[in-house]
mmCIF file of C-alpha atoms and ligand atoms in Angstrom:
data_model
loop_
_atom_site.group_PDB
_atom_site.id
_atom_site.type_symbol
_atom_site.label_atom_id
_atom_site.label_comp_id
_atom_site.label_asym_id
_atom_site.label_seq_id
_atom_site.Cartn_x
_atom_site.Cartn_y
_atom_site.Cartn_z
ATOM 1 C CA UNK A 1 222.025 193.197 158.307
ATOM 2 C CA UNK A 2 220.941 189.619 157.777
ATOM 3 C CA UNK A 3 219.945 189.053 154.177
ATOM 4 C CA UNK A 4 216.514 187.707 153.403
ATOM 5 C CA UNK A 5 216.075 185.579 150.337
ATOM 6 C CA UNK A 6 213.227 187.006 148.276
ATOM 7 C CA UNK A 7 210.799 184.726 146.495
ATOM 8 C CA UNK A 8 208.043 187.291 146.282
ATOM 9 C CA UNK A 9 206.399 188.728 143.171
ATOM 10 C CA UNK A 10 208.526 191.840 143.364
ATOM 11 C CA UNK A 11 210.663 193.515 144.303
ATOM 12 C CA UNK A 12 212.941 190.732 143.166
ATOM 13 C CA UNK A 13 216.614 190.154 143.896
ATOM 14 C CA UNK A 14 218.974 192.131 141.713
ATOM 15 C CA UNK A 15 222.028 190.957 139.863
ATOM 16 C CA UNK A 16 225.290 192.415 141.201
ATOM 17 C CA UNK A 17 225.902 194.121 137.847
ATOM 18 C CA UNK A 18 222.595 195.957 138.285
ATOM 19 C CA UNK A 19 223.497 197.007 141.817
ATOM 20 C CA UNK A 20 226.947 198.179 140.743
ATOM 21 C CA UNK A 21 225.543 200.108 137.781
ATOM 22 C CA UNK A 22 223.573 202.203 140.254
ATOM 23 C CA UNK A 23 226.747 203.266 142.051
ATOM 24 C CA UNK A 24 227.866 205.274 139.002
ATOM 25 C CA UNK A 25 228.234 209.041 139.352
ATOM 26 C CA UNK A 26 225.292 211.220 138.325
ATOM 27 C CA UNK A 27 224.910 212.445 134.760
ATOM 28 C CA UNK A 28 223.051 215.519 133.644
ATOM 29 C CA UNK A 29 219.734 214.209 132.366
ATOM 30 C CA UNK A 30 219.720 216.570 129.370
ATOM 31 C CA UNK A 31 223.108 215.517 128.025
ATOM 32 C CA UNK A 32 224.038 213.356 125.016
ATOM 33 C CA UNK A 33 225.679 210.846 127.393
ATOM 34 C CA UNK A 34 222.472 210.257 129.287
ATOM 35 C CA UNK A 35 220.386 210.266 126.128
ATOM 36 C CA UNK A 36 222.557 207.396 124.935
ATOM 37 C CA UNK A 37 221.671 205.463 128.080
ATOM 38 C CA UNK A 38 217.990 206.174 127.502
ATOM 39 C CA UNK A 39 218.205 205.148 123.845
ATOM 40 C CA UNK A 40 219.648 201.806 124.828
ATOM 41 C CA UNK A 41 216.888 201.308 127.412
ATOM 42 C CA UNK A 42 214.227 202.040 124.809
ATOM 43 C CA UNK A 43 215.781 199.658 122.292
ATOM 44 C CA UNK A 44 216.015 196.853 124.841
ATOM 45 C CA UNK A 45 212.539 197.546 126.248
ATOM 46 C CA UNK A 46 211.046 197.210 122.775
ATOM 47 C CA UNK A 47 212.661 193.766 122.551
ATOM 48 C CA UNK A 48 211.088 192.462 125.785
ATOM 49 C CA UNK A 49 207.779 194.070 124.904
ATOM 50 C CA UNK A 50 207.987 192.529 121.392
ATOM 51 C CA UNK A 51 206.895 195.841 119.970
ATOM 52 C CA UNK A 52 207.820 198.560 117.540
ATOM 53 C CA UNK A 53 205.839 201.060 119.606
ATOM 54 C CA UNK A 54 207.389 203.805 121.636
ATOM 55 C CA UNK A 55 207.731 203.116 125.347
ATOM 56 C CA UNK A 56 207.195 205.866 127.904
ATOM 57 C CA UNK A 57 209.468 205.581 130.934
ATOM 58 C CA UNK A 58 207.873 207.034 134.054
ATOM 59 C CA UNK A 59 209.538 207.626 137.391
ATOM 60 C CA UNK A 60 207.013 205.999 139.687
ATOM 61 C CA UNK A 61 205.938 202.479 140.590
ATOM 62 C CA UNK A 62 203.850 200.279 138.286
ATOM 63 C CA UNK A 63 200.650 201.938 139.445
ATOM 64 C CA UNK A 64 201.848 205.275 138.060
ATOM 65 C CA UNK A 65 202.074 203.651 134.633
ATOM 66 C CA UNK A 66 198.561 202.207 135.082
ATOM 67 C CA UNK A 67 197.290 205.663 135.940
ATOM 68 C CA UNK A 68 199.151 207.278 133.024
ATOM 69 C CA UNK A 69 197.667 204.787 130.560
ATOM 70 C CA UNK A 70 194.099 205.190 131.771
ATOM 71 C CA UNK A 71 194.121 208.925 132.467
ATOM 72 C CA UNK A 72 195.615 209.760 129.068
ATOM 73 C CA UNK A 73 192.980 208.023 126.968
ATOM 74 C CA UNK A 74 189.830 208.302 129.100
ATOM 75 C CA UNK A 75 187.599 211.312 129.507
ATOM 76 C CA UNK A 76 184.788 211.830 131.957
ATOM 77 C CA UNK A 77 181.699 209.820 131.032
ATOM 78 C CA UNK A 78 183.473 207.338 128.739
ATOM 79 C CA UNK A 79 182.440 203.733 129.112
ATOM 80 C CA UNK A 80 185.179 201.259 129.890
ATOM 81 C CA UNK A 81 184.928 197.470 130.188
ATOM 82 C CA UNK A 82 187.138 196.139 132.995
ATOM 83 C CA UNK A 83 187.887 192.464 133.470
ATOM 84 C CA UNK A 84 188.536 191.995 137.174
ATOM 85 C CA UNK A 85 189.164 188.748 139.113
ATOM 86 C CA UNK A 86 191.871 189.920 141.488
ATOM 87 C CA UNK A 87 193.282 192.859 143.376
ATOM 88 C CA UNK A 88 195.083 194.336 140.381
ATOM 89 C CA UNK A 89 192.207 193.892 137.972
ATOM 90 C CA UNK A 90 190.139 195.771 140.543
ATOM 91 C CA UNK A 91 192.777 198.476 140.683
ATOM 92 C CA UNK A 92 192.584 199.205 136.952
ATOM 93 C CA UNK A 93 188.785 199.456 137.242
ATOM 94 C CA UNK A 94 189.166 201.811 140.226
ATOM 95 C CA UNK A 95 191.597 204.027 138.347
ATOM 96 C CA UNK A 96 189.201 204.238 135.390
ATOM 97 C CA UNK A 97 186.403 205.228 137.804
ATOM 98 C CA UNK A 98 188.633 207.773 139.496
ATOM 99 C CA UNK A 99 189.114 209.477 136.128
ATOM 100 C CA UNK A 100 185.391 209.660 135.502
ATOM 101 C CA UNK A 101 184.810 206.556 133.399
ATOM 102 C CA UNK A 102 181.642 204.566 133.674
ATOM 103 C CA UNK A 103 183.031 201.115 134.311
ATOM 104 C CA UNK A 104 181.266 197.976 133.066
ATOM 105 C CA UNK A 105 182.814 195.176 135.036
ATOM 106 C CA UNK A 106 183.321 191.638 133.846
ATOM 107 C CA UNK A 107 183.647 189.933 137.195
ATOM 108 C CA UNK A 108 185.739 186.814 137.158
ATOM 109 C CA UNK A 109 185.960 184.395 140.043
ATOM 110 C CA UNK A 110 189.304 184.806 141.829
ATOM 111 C CA UNK A 111 191.577 181.930 140.816
ATOM 112 C CA UNK A 112 189.798 181.444 137.525
ATOM 113 C CA UNK A 113 189.726 183.211 134.172
ATOM 114 C CA UNK A 114 187.062 184.693 131.893
ATOM 115 C CA UNK A 115 185.024 183.104 129.126
ATOM 116 C CA UNK A 116 185.578 184.999 125.865
ATOM 117 C CA UNK A 117 181.791 185.151 125.230
ATOM 118 C CA UNK A 118 181.336 186.882 128.593
ATOM 119 C CA UNK A 119 183.795 189.599 127.566
ATOM 120 C CA UNK A 120 182.376 189.906 124.086
ATOM 121 C CA UNK A 121 178.826 190.474 125.333
ATOM 122 C CA UNK A 122 180.041 193.110 127.812
ATOM 123 C CA UNK A 123 181.672 194.993 124.940
ATOM 124 C CA UNK A 124 178.740 194.485 122.566
ATOM 125 C CA UNK A 125 176.201 195.692 125.145
ATOM 126 C CA UNK A 126 178.128 198.877 125.925
ATOM 127 C CA UNK A 127 179.511 201.917 124.180
ATOM 128 C CA UNK A 128 182.937 201.180 125.562
ATOM 129 C CA UNK A 129 185.926 203.084 124.246
ATOM 130 C CA UNK A 130 188.410 200.788 125.976
ATOM 131 C CA UNK A 131 188.837 197.478 127.745
ATOM 132 C CA UNK A 132 191.205 196.788 130.639
ATOM 133 C CA UNK A 133 192.812 193.494 131.622
ATOM 134 C CA UNK A 134 195.478 192.367 134.058
ATOM 135 C CA UNK A 135 197.432 189.895 131.954
ATOM 136 C CA UNK A 136 199.055 188.139 134.899
ATOM 137 C CA UNK A 137 196.937 188.622 138.020
ATOM 138 C CA UNK A 138 199.568 188.515 140.734
ATOM 139 C CA UNK A 139 197.086 188.326 143.609
ATOM 140 C CA UNK A 140 195.628 185.010 142.453
ATOM 141 C CA UNK A 141 198.412 183.549 140.308
ATOM 142 C CA UNK A 142 196.262 183.543 137.175
ATOM 143 C CA UNK A 143 197.442 184.218 133.629
ATOM 144 C CA UNK A 144 194.624 185.587 131.487
ATOM 145 C CA UNK A 145 194.408 185.294 127.715
ATOM 146 C CA UNK A 146 195.481 188.737 126.513
ATOM 147 C CA UNK A 147 195.572 187.600 122.898
ATOM 148 C CA UNK A 148 191.808 186.834 122.972
ATOM 149 C CA UNK A 149 191.009 190.243 124.473
ATOM 150 C CA UNK A 150 193.200 191.966 121.899
ATOM 151 C CA UNK A 151 191.277 190.245 119.127
ATOM 152 C CA UNK A 152 187.959 191.487 120.528
ATOM 153 C CA UNK A 153 189.319 194.991 120.991
ATOM 154 C CA UNK A 154 190.259 195.056 117.321
ATOM 155 C CA UNK A 155 186.905 193.641 116.196
ATOM 156 C CA UNK A 156 184.981 196.270 118.167
ATOM 157 C CA UNK A 157 187.517 199.011 117.461
ATOM 158 C CA UNK A 158 188.181 199.914 121.090
ATOM 159 C CA UNK A 159 191.470 200.451 122.903
ATOM 160 C CA UNK A 160 193.076 197.595 124.782
ATOM 161 C CA UNK A 161 194.792 198.594 128.035
ATOM 162 C CA UNK A 162 196.734 195.703 129.560
ATOM 163 C CA UNK A 163 198.542 195.571 132.885
ATOM 164 C CA UNK A 164 201.472 193.308 132.059
ATOM 165 C CA UNK A 165 203.362 194.293 135.191
ATOM 166 C CA UNK A 166 204.155 190.698 136.174
ATOM 167 C CA UNK A 167 204.488 189.263 132.693
ATOM 168 C CA UNK A 168 206.717 191.503 130.535
ATOM 169 C CA UNK A 169 210.226 190.056 130.691
ATOM 170 C CA UNK A 170 209.086 186.783 132.284
ATOM 171 C CA UNK A 171 206.328 185.494 130.087
ATOM 172 C CA UNK A 172 205.355 185.915 126.464
ATOM 173 C CA UNK A 173 203.851 189.368 125.887
ATOM 174 C CA UNK A 174 203.360 190.056 122.195
ATOM 175 C CA UNK A 175 202.357 193.670 122.378
ATOM 176 C CA UNK A 176 202.028 194.235 118.624
ATOM 177 C CA UNK A 177 200.804 190.819 117.539
ATOM 178 C CA UNK A 178 198.072 190.779 120.221
ATOM 179 C CA UNK A 179 197.100 194.404 119.625
ATOM 180 C CA UNK A 180 197.798 195.806 123.074
ATOM 181 C CA UNK A 181 197.387 199.568 122.714
ATOM 182 C CA UNK A 182 198.663 200.564 126.138
ATOM 183 C CA UNK A 183 200.927 197.878 127.527
ATOM 184 C CA UNK A 184 201.959 198.603 131.090
ATOM 185 C CA UNK A 185 204.823 197.198 133.096
ATOM 186 C CA UNK A 186 206.978 197.951 136.115
ATOM 187 C CA UNK A 187 210.669 197.650 136.855
ATOM 188 C CA UNK A 188 210.803 195.478 139.975
ATOM 189 C CA UNK A 189 209.159 192.341 138.659
ATOM 190 C CA UNK A 190 210.230 190.140 135.745
ATOM 191 C CA UNK A 191 212.654 192.753 134.405
ATOM 192 C CA UNK A 192 214.687 192.327 137.617
ATOM 193 C CA UNK A 193 215.425 196.021 137.908
ATOM 194 C CA UNK A 194 215.013 198.124 141.061
ATOM 195 C CA UNK A 195 211.544 199.385 142.030
ATOM 196 C CA UNK A 196 210.577 202.902 141.000
ATOM 197 C CA UNK A 197 210.048 202.858 137.234
ATOM 198 C CA UNK A 198 206.844 202.312 135.272
ATOM 199 C CA UNK A 199 206.524 201.801 131.510
ATOM 200 C CA UNK A 200 203.774 202.107 128.937
ATOM 201 C CA UNK A 201 204.209 200.921 125.342
ATOM 202 C CA UNK A 202 201.748 202.983 123.315
ATOM 203 C CA UNK A 203 200.345 202.000 119.886
ATOM 204 C CA UNK A 204 199.807 204.482 117.063
ATOM 205 C CA UNK A 205 196.053 204.343 117.457
ATOM 206 C CA UNK A 206 196.373 205.033 121.186
ATOM 207 C CA UNK A 207 198.621 208.044 120.464
ATOM 208 C CA UNK A 208 195.927 209.325 118.150
ATOM 209 C CA UNK A 209 193.290 209.038 120.892
ATOM 210 C CA UNK A 210 195.623 210.722 123.380
ATOM 211 C CA UNK A 211 196.366 213.615 121.037
ATOM 212 C CA UNK A 212 192.672 214.159 120.343
ATOM 213 C CA UNK A 213 191.663 213.828 123.979
ATOM 214 C CA UNK A 214 191.609 217.466 124.972
ATOM 215 C CA UNK A 215 189.903 216.655 128.258
ATOM 216 C CA UNK A 216 192.801 214.731 129.759
ATOM 217 C CA UNK A 217 193.013 215.224 133.498
ATOM 218 C CA UNK A 218 196.633 214.312 134.129
ATOM 219 C CA UNK A 219 199.756 216.441 134.237
ATOM 220 C CA UNK A 220 202.825 214.486 135.420
ATOM 221 C CA UNK A 221 201.223 211.294 134.073
ATOM 222 C CA UNK A 222 199.915 212.788 130.816
ATOM 223 C CA UNK A 223 201.379 210.539 128.116
ATOM 224 C CA UNK A 224 201.185 213.358 125.559
ATOM 225 C CA UNK A 225 204.050 215.020 127.429
ATOM 226 C CA UNK A 226 206.031 211.770 127.231
ATOM 227 C CA UNK A 227 205.497 211.594 123.492
ATOM 228 C CA UNK A 228 206.793 215.106 122.924
ATOM 229 C CA UNK A 229 209.867 214.267 124.983
ATOM 230 C CA UNK A 230 210.317 210.908 123.243
ATOM 231 C CA UNK A 231 210.537 212.731 119.910
ATOM 232 C CA UNK A 232 213.531 214.599 121.355
ATOM 233 C CA UNK A 233 215.079 211.427 122.825
ATOM 234 C CA UNK A 234 214.433 212.449 126.391
ATOM 235 C CA UNK A 235 211.905 212.336 129.248
ATOM 236 C CA UNK A 236 209.505 215.186 130.104
ATOM 237 C CA UNK A 237 210.677 215.538 133.713
ATOM 238 C CA UNK A 238 213.890 214.744 135.593
ATOM 239 C CA UNK A 239 214.075 210.949 135.531
ATOM 240 C CA UNK A 240 215.635 208.873 138.268
ATOM 241 C CA UNK A 241 219.065 208.714 136.676
ATOM 242 C CA UNK A 242 220.206 206.053 139.137
ATOM 243 C CA UNK A 243 217.279 203.744 138.469
ATOM 244 C CA UNK A 244 217.794 204.117 134.749
ATOM 245 C CA UNK A 245 221.405 202.981 135.110
ATOM 246 C CA UNK A 246 220.026 199.947 136.958
ATOM 247 C CA UNK A 247 217.363 199.389 134.319
ATOM 248 C CA UNK A 248 219.879 199.414 131.485
ATOM 249 C CA UNK A 249 222.048 196.830 133.247
ATOM 250 C CA UNK A 250 218.998 194.650 133.954
ATOM 251 C CA UNK A 251 217.816 194.828 130.333
ATOM 252 C CA UNK A 252 221.299 193.891 129.118
ATOM 253 C CA UNK A 253 221.133 190.783 131.315
ATOM 254 C CA UNK A 254 217.829 189.873 129.656
ATOM 255 C CA UNK A 255 219.375 190.333 126.227
ATOM 256 C CA UNK A 256 222.273 188.107 127.273
ATOM 257 C CA UNK A 257 219.944 185.351 128.477
ATOM 258 C CA UNK A 258 217.671 185.724 125.440
ATOM 259 C CA UNK A 259 213.956 186.387 125.798
ATOM 260 C CA UNK A 260 212.950 182.930 124.612
ATOM 261 C CA UNK A 261 215.226 181.162 127.086
ATOM 262 C CA UNK A 262 214.079 183.479 129.842
ATOM 263 C CA UNK A 263 210.420 182.716 129.208
ATOM 264 C CA UNK A 264 211.202 178.996 129.124
ATOM 265 C CA UNK A 265 213.031 179.278 132.478
ATOM 266 C CA UNK A 266 209.995 180.969 134.042
ATOM 267 C CA UNK A 267 207.661 178.293 132.658
ATOM 268 C CA UNK A 268 209.803 175.521 134.075
ATOM 269 C CA UNK A 269 210.052 177.198 137.455
ATOM 270 C CA UNK A 270 206.268 177.551 137.544
ATOM 271 C CA UNK A 271 205.695 173.939 136.544
ATOM 272 C CA UNK A 272 208.244 172.719 139.092
ATOM 273 C CA UNK A 273 206.567 174.793 141.810
ATOM 274 C CA UNK A 274 203.132 173.421 140.996
ATOM 275 C CA UNK A 275 204.344 169.821 140.853
ATOM 276 C CA UNK A 276 206.212 170.269 144.132
ATOM 277 C CA UNK A 277 203.169 171.779 145.854
ATOM 278 C CA UNK A 278 201.008 168.840 144.812
ATOM 279 C CA UNK A 279 203.661 166.392 145.990
ATOM 280 C CA UNK A 280 203.650 168.193 149.362
ATOM 281 C CA UNK A 281 199.956 167.556 149.677
ATOM 282 C CA UNK A 282 199.128 171.214 149.111
ATOM 283 C CA UNK A 283 196.309 172.623 147.029
ATOM 284 C CA UNK A 284 196.938 175.202 144.320
ATOM 285 C CA UNK A 285 194.738 178.280 144.303
ATOM 286 C CA UNK A 286 194.572 179.007 140.576
ATOM 287 C CA UNK A 287 192.994 176.624 138.132
ATOM 288 C CA UNK A 288 195.621 174.611 136.286
ATOM 289 C CA UNK A 289 194.653 175.731 132.751
ATOM 290 C CA UNK A 290 195.230 179.404 133.591
ATOM 291 C CA UNK A 291 198.099 179.152 136.101
ATOM 292 C CA UNK A 292 200.673 181.939 136.028
ATOM 293 C CA UNK A 293 204.248 181.307 134.935
ATOM 294 C CA UNK A 294 205.713 183.952 137.217
ATOM 295 C CA UNK A 295 203.919 183.493 140.551
ATOM 296 C CA UNK A 296 202.241 180.482 142.138
ATOM 297 C CA UNK A 297 199.443 180.835 144.680
ATOM 298 C CA UNK A 298 199.098 177.953 147.137
ATOM 299 C CA UNK A 299 196.342 177.427 149.709
ATOM 300 C CA UNK A 300 197.410 177.405 153.342
ATOM 301 C CA UNK A 301 196.185 174.060 154.735
ATOM 302 C CA UNK A 302 193.057 174.691 156.862
ATOM 303 C CA UNK A 303 194.684 173.630 160.137
ATOM 304 C CA UNK A 304 197.618 176.055 159.695
ATOM 305 C CA UNK A 305 197.986 179.840 159.921
ATOM 306 C CA UNK A 306 199.866 182.283 157.712
ATOM 307 C CA UNK A 307 202.452 182.595 160.478
ATOM 308 C CA UNK A 308 202.898 178.810 160.681
ATOM 309 C CA UNK A 309 204.012 178.874 157.070
ATOM 310 C CA UNK A 310 205.350 182.281 156.046
ATOM 311 C CA UNK A 311 206.343 183.443 159.518
ATOM 312 C CA UNK A 312 208.440 180.368 160.273
ATOM 313 C CA UNK A 313 209.930 180.312 156.777
ATOM 314 C CA UNK A 314 211.130 183.866 157.289
ATOM 315 C CA UNK A 315 212.322 183.554 160.905
ATOM 316 C CA UNK A 316 213.988 180.154 160.710
ATOM 317 C CA UNK A 317 215.191 180.044 157.124
ATOM 318 C CA UNK A 318 215.445 183.692 156.096
ATOM 319 C CA UNK A 319 213.162 183.163 153.095
ATOM 320 C CA UNK A 320 210.358 185.550 152.236
ATOM 321 C CA UNK A 321 207.342 184.421 150.249
ATOM 322 C CA UNK A 322 204.260 186.601 149.767
ATOM 323 C CA UNK A 323 200.984 186.347 151.627
ATOM 324 C CA UNK A 324 197.440 186.570 150.339
ATOM 325 C CA UNK A 325 195.946 189.961 149.515
ATOM 326 C CA UNK A 326 192.465 191.361 150.199
ATOM 327 C CA UNK A 327 190.010 188.511 150.865
ATOM 328 C CA UNK A 328 192.808 185.973 150.376
ATOM 329 C CA UNK A 329 194.783 187.254 153.367
ATOM 330 C CA UNK A 330 195.676 184.291 155.611
ATOM 331 C CA UNK A 331 194.232 181.848 153.077
ATOM 332 C CA UNK A 332 197.017 181.535 150.538
ATOM 333 C CA UNK A 333 200.726 182.181 150.175
ATOM 334 C CA UNK A 334 202.455 183.020 146.921
ATOM 335 C CA UNK A 335 205.859 181.997 145.654
ATOM 336 C CA UNK A 336 207.266 184.531 143.226
ATOM 337 C CA UNK A 337 209.550 182.843 140.696
ATOM 338 C CA UNK A 338 210.218 185.793 138.447
ATOM 339 C CA UNK A 339 213.251 187.786 137.414
ATOM 340 C CA UNK A 340 216.530 186.083 138.242
ATOM 341 C CA UNK A 341 215.167 183.104 140.191
ATOM 342 C CA UNK A 342 217.031 179.897 139.389
ATOM 343 C CA UNK A 343 216.247 176.246 139.970
ATOM 344 C CA UNK A 344 218.688 176.286 142.902
ATOM 345 C CA UNK A 345 216.739 179.161 144.491
ATOM 346 C CA UNK A 346 213.511 177.270 144.064
ATOM 347 C CA UNK A 347 214.918 174.091 145.606
ATOM 348 C CA UNK A 348 215.940 176.081 148.686
ATOM 349 C CA UNK A 349 212.454 177.418 149.267
ATOM 350 C CA UNK A 350 210.794 174.081 148.548
ATOM 351 C CA UNK A 351 213.110 172.186 150.865
ATOM 352 C CA UNK A 352 212.641 174.724 153.681
ATOM 353 C CA UNK A 353 208.892 174.694 153.081
ATOM 354 C CA UNK A 354 208.776 170.922 153.520
ATOM 355 C CA UNK A 355 210.515 171.221 156.875
ATOM 356 C CA UNK A 356 208.266 174.080 157.991
ATOM 357 C CA UNK A 357 205.082 172.260 157.009
ATOM 358 C CA UNK A 358 206.187 168.978 158.556
ATOM 359 C CA UNK A 359 207.004 170.725 161.833
ATOM 360 C CA UNK A 360 203.587 172.400 161.819
ATOM 361 C CA UNK A 361 201.904 168.995 161.586
ATOM 362 C CA UNK A 362 201.040 168.961 157.882
ATOM 363 C CA UNK A 363 200.923 165.470 156.381
ATOM 364 C CA UNK A 364 203.722 165.120 153.866
ATOM 365 C CA UNK A 365 206.634 162.926 152.983
ATOM 366 C CA UNK A 366 209.800 165.055 153.256
ATOM 367 C CA UNK A 367 211.757 165.200 150.023
ATOM 368 C CA UNK A 368 208.824 164.451 147.766
ATOM 369 C CA UNK A 369 208.250 168.088 146.831
ATOM 370 C CA UNK A 370 211.888 168.672 145.953
ATOM 371 C CA UNK A 371 211.979 165.424 143.988
ATOM 372 C CA UNK A 372 208.918 166.487 141.978
ATOM 373 C CA UNK A 373 210.614 169.782 141.107
ATOM 374 C CA UNK A 374 213.824 167.990 140.144
ATOM 375 C CA UNK A 375 211.863 165.791 137.802
ATOM 376 C CA UNK A 376 210.551 168.828 135.931
ATOM 377 C CA UNK A 377 214.070 170.175 135.553
ATOM 378 C CA UNK A 378 215.691 166.950 134.542
ATOM 379 C CA UNK A 379 212.937 165.983 132.113
HETATM 380 C C1 PLP B 1 199.725 192.834 138.236
HETATM 381 C C2 PLP B 1 200.152 194.017 139.048
HETATM 382 N N1 PLP B 1 199.674 195.229 138.734
HETATM 383 C C3 PLP B 1 200.034 196.317 139.414
HETATM 384 C C4 PLP B 1 200.898 196.264 140.483
HETATM 385 C C5 PLP B 1 201.237 197.496 141.212
HETATM 386 O O1 PLP B 1 202.571 197.819 140.988
HETATM 387 P P1 PLP B 1 203.339 198.825 141.964
HETATM 388 O O2 PLP B 1 203.272 198.235 143.323
HETATM 389 O O3 PLP B 1 204.721 198.824 141.366
HETATM 390 O O4 PLP B 1 202.663 200.137 141.869
HETATM 391 C C6 PLP B 1 201.414 195.023 140.857
HETATM 392 C C7 PLP B 1 202.298 194.911 142.015
HETATM 393 O O5 PLP B 1 202.461 193.874 142.604
HETATM 394 C C8 PLP B 1 201.040 193.876 140.113
HETATM 395 O O6 PLP B 1 201.522 192.694 140.441
#
């Protein structure tokens, strides 16, 4: 099978050590040997999460962790403030509604971020028990200020539920310092592990709410079950042993690189991508002051189609970048530069993109985009 180079916001390409780790023979999941593997995963997860909280490991994609977080703390009729502004922000609000919450939305223009006063008045005018935020909104390439929301959540004594699915392990997520009570992530994004695992780091005050919430409507995704298992150094149900082998190898790679260096690499990749896009005469979708460090959304020039850009890139160069989602379908494309992406990977996509755009009749000077990226890396 011909290999496609992935520059999408997950699943990302895996290191060979991660792939090989998953070829190991099965272990019994209730054995000391496997519990050792789990222990190491928890220790390393706490490092990337910058937390002392316990982290629930769920077999399921990122959305399962979103559902676990919301369903475990919310009961029917509770008010929840949800900051939207993209497909994933919408999803958290939808999950809260699905579990009976009365959702007060703070609608944010897609591509932009919120004003703190807007969020504060939504909290002040409600009886909210929790606030939800997508830290890095993958659908628009916007990084929201989770620290500011955490501060408000503390001031108003409500829980802070943050979807950090495309930030943990790629950007700075200070779970404890920012007061994130339920910090959600997934395996196939910045952690550069295989898809299929979801994580929630849960604060003490969130555990208290969960324990006292006798009207929880979840079973498999009930975090109370995860806590009981965590106390015994295990998981409540049979975990995907194979994926956990992969996770451990991926987390070890992060430890080797160092979280600080890893975050810096992502920031440089993002800056290089933005500079290159501008040099190619392309318009960025997200506002500069809130641009994501893990995914960059770029407008498709009005005279071109999604296929002219993404289709040709895939067919002629074997490179996959992501398309727009929901109302942005056909209007933007997104370059994922998260996980193991290197400068060399980025140069490949930028160079191919220049050729694709030029061929499609877009006005640009070939080489200028790549040169702009090089400048970021050499500076
Ligand atoms: C910010 C964000 N939240 C949630 C999800 C959903 O994760 P999953 O597809 O793993 O369920 C994604 C996936 O792209 C995401 O980027």
